[in-house]
Short mmCIF file of C-alpha atoms in Angstrom, two decimals:
data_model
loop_
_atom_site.label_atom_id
_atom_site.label_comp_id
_atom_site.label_asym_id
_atom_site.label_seq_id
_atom_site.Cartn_x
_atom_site.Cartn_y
_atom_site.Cartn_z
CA UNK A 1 -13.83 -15.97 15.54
CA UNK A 2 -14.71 -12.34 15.66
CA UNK A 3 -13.39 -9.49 13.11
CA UNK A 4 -13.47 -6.82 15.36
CA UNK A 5 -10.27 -7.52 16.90
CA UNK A 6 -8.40 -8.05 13.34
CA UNK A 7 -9.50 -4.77 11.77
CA UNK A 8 -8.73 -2.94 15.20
CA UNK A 9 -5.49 -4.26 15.22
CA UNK A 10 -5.40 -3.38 11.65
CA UNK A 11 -6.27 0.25 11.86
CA UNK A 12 -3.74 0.44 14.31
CA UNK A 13 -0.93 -0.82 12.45
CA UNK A 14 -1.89 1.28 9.69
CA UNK A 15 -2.44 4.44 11.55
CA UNK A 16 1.14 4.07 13.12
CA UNK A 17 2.10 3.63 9.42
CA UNK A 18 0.85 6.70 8.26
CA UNK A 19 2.14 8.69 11.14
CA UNK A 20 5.62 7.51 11.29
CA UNK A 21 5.75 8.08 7.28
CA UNK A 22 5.81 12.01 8.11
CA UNK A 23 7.99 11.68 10.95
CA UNK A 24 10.74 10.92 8.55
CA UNK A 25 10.75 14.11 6.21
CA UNK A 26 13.60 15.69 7.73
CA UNK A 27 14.03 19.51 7.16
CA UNK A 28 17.61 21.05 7.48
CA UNK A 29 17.88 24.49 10.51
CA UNK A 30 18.16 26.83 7.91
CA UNK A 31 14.55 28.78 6.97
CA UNK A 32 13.65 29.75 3.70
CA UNK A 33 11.81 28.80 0.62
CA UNK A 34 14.84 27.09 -1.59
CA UNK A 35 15.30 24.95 1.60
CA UNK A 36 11.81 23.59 1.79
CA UNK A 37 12.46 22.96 -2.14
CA UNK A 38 15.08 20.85 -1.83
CA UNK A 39 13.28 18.75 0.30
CA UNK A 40 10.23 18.68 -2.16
CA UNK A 41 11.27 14.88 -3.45
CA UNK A 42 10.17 14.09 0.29
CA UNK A 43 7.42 15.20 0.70
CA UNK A 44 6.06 13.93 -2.81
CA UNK A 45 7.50 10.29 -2.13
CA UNK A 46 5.71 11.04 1.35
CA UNK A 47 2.59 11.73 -0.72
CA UNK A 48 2.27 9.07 -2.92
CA UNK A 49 3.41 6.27 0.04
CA UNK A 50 0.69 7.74 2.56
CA UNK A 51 -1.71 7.44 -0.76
CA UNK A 52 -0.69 3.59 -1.03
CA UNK A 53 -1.14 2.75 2.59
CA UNK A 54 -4.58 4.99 2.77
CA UNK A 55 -5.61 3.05 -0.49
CA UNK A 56 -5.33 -0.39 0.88
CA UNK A 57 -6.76 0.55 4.18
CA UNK A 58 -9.76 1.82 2.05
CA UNK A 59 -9.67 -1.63 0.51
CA UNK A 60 -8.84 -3.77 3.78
CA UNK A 61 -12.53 -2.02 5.19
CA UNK A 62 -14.38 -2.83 2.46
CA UNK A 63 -13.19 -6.46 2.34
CA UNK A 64 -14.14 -6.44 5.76
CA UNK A 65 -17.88 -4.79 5.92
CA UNK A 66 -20.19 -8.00 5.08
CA UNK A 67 -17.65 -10.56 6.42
CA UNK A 68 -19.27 -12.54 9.70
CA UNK A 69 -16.62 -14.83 10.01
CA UNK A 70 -12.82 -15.37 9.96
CA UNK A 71 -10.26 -17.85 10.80
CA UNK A 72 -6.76 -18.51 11.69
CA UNK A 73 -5.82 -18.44 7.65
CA UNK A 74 -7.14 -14.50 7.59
CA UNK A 75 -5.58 -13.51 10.97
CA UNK A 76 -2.15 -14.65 9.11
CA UNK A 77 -2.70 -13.43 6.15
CA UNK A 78 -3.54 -9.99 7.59
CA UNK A 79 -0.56 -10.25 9.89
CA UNK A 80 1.52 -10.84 6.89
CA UNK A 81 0.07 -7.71 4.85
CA UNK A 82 0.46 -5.29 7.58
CA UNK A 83 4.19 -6.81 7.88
CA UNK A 84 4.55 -5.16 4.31
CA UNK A 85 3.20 -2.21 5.06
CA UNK A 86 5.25 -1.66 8.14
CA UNK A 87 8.22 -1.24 5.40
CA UNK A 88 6.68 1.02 3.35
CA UNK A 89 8.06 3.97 5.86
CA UNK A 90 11.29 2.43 5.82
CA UNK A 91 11.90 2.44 2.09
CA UNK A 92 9.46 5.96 1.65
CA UNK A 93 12.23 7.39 3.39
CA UNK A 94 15.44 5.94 2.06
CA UNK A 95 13.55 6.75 -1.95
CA UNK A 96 12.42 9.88 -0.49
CA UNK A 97 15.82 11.64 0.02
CA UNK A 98 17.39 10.25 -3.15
CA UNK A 99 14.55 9.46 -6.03
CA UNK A 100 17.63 8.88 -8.58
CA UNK A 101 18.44 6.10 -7.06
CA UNK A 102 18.32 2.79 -8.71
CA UNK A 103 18.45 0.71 -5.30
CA UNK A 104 16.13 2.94 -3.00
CA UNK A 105 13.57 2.78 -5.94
CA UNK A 106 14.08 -0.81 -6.24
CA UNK A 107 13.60 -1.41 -3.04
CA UNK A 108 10.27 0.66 -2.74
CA UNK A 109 8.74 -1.40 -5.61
CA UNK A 110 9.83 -4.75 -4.50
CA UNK A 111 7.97 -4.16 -1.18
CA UNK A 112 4.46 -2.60 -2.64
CA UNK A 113 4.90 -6.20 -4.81
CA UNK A 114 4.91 -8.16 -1.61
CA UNK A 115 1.70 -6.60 0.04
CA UNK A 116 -0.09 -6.12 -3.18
CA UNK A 117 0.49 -10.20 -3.18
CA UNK A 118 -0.29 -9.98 0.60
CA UNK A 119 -3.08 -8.65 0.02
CA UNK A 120 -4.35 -10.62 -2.97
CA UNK A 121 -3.73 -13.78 -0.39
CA UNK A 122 -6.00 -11.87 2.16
CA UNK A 123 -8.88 -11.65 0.10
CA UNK A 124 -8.38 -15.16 -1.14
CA UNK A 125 -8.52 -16.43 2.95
CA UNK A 126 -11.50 -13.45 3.95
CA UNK A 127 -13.44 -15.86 0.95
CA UNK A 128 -12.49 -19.05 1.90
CA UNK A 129 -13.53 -18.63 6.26
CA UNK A 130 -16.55 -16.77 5.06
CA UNK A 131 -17.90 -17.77 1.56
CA UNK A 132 -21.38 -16.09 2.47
CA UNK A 133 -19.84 -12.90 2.69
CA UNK A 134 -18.62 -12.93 -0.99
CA UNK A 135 -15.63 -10.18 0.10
CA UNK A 136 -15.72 -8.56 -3.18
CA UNK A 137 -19.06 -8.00 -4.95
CA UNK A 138 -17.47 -7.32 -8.21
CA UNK A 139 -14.72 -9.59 -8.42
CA UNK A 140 -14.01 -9.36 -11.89
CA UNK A 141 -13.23 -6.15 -11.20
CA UNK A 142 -11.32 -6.68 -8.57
CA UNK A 143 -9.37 -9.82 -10.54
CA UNK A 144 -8.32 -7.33 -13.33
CA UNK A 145 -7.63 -4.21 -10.88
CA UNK A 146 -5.32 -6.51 -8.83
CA UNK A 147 -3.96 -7.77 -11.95
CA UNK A 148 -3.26 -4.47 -13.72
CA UNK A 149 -1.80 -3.19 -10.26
CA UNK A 150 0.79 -5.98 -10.06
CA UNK A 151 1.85 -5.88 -13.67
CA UNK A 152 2.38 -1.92 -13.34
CA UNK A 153 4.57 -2.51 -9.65
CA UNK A 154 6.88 -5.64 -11.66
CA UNK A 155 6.90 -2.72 -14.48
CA UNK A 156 8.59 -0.30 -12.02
CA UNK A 157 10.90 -2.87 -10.73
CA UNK A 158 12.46 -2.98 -14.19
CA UNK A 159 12.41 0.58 -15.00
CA UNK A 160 13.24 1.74 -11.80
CA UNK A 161 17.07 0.28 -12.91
CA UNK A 162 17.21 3.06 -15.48
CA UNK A 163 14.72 5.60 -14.46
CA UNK A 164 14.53 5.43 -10.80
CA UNK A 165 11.79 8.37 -10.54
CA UNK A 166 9.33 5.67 -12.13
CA UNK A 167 8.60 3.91 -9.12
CA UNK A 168 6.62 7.50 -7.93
CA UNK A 169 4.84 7.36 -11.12
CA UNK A 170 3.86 3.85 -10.67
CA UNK A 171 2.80 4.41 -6.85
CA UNK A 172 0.30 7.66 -8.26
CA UNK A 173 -0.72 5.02 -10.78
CA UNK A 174 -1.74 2.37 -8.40
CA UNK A 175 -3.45 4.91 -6.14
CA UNK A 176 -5.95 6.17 -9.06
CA UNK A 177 -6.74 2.61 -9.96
CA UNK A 178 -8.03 2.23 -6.34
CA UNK A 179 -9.26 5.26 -5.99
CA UNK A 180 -12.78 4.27 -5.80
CA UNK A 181 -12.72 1.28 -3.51
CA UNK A 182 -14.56 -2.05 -4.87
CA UNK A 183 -18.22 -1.74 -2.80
CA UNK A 184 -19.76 -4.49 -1.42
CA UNK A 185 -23.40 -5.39 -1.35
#
């Protein structure tokens, strides 16, 4: 099966993502300065989500560069990754216009937990279908990145209950850790 296809599809998805994340800063009719500062929770939550999404598409391509082969297994898991990232707009924009609240920042954790697992699952089928391809050269590196990652987003789960603004933190957090994306051979 070929991966062209897949990480079309997937730079698709992800693109879409990206774009629909800004469509949903909403600026009131009235013009000046204190306006656009009112808004400024918006456009930082907007910030830090298109940083998450352009982070793991940095990732998804480099887990992709040396692979020959995939298989059914990575075409779901990849499916089911890009399904979490499809929310990340969603709950961006809810967080976005309140960052005080417990529920929206709850919510915005919860889902960067389920594709940080997505993609965890997607690496573990890209190996599996193509075991030459080794998807990540350094995978200790990766193991304790992907670790550290998770353990910060269950972090802002918890915190986010009493200091909803944490779940920002947590997302700028994530975003330096991955940063430089894990190269392949």
């Amino acid at each position: 099966m070929s991966k062209s296809r897949l990480e079309a599809f997937s730079d698709g998805v992800m693109a879409i993502i990206l774009t629909i994340l800004v469509l949903d800063i909403k600026l009131p009719d009235k013009y000046s300065w204190s306006v656009l500062w009112d808004a400024k929770m918006q456009f930082i939550t907007y910030i830090a989500s298109f940083l998450l999404v352009a982070m793991i598409w940095n990732q998804h391509h480099q887990m992709f560069l040396k692979v020959k082969k995939i298989n059914g297994q990575v075409l779901w898991a990849n499916i089911i990754l890009l399904f979490w990232l499809s929310l990340i707009p969603v709950a961006a924009g809810w967080y976005g216009r309140n960052v005080f609240s417990p529920e929206a920042g709850v919510l915005f954790a919860v889902i960067v937990i389920f594709f940080n697992l997505a993609f965890l699952w997607l690496n573990h089928c890209v190996e599996k279908a193509d075991e030459k391809a080794n998807a990540t050269r350094n995978k200790r590196r990766f193991n304790f990145l992907s670790i550290l990652s998770l353990i910060v987003n269950i972090a802002a789960v918890f915190i986010s209950y009493f200091f909803p603004p944490f779940v920002l933190i947590a997302t700028f957090c994530n975003g330096l850790l991955w940063v430089v994306p894990i190269q392949l051979d």
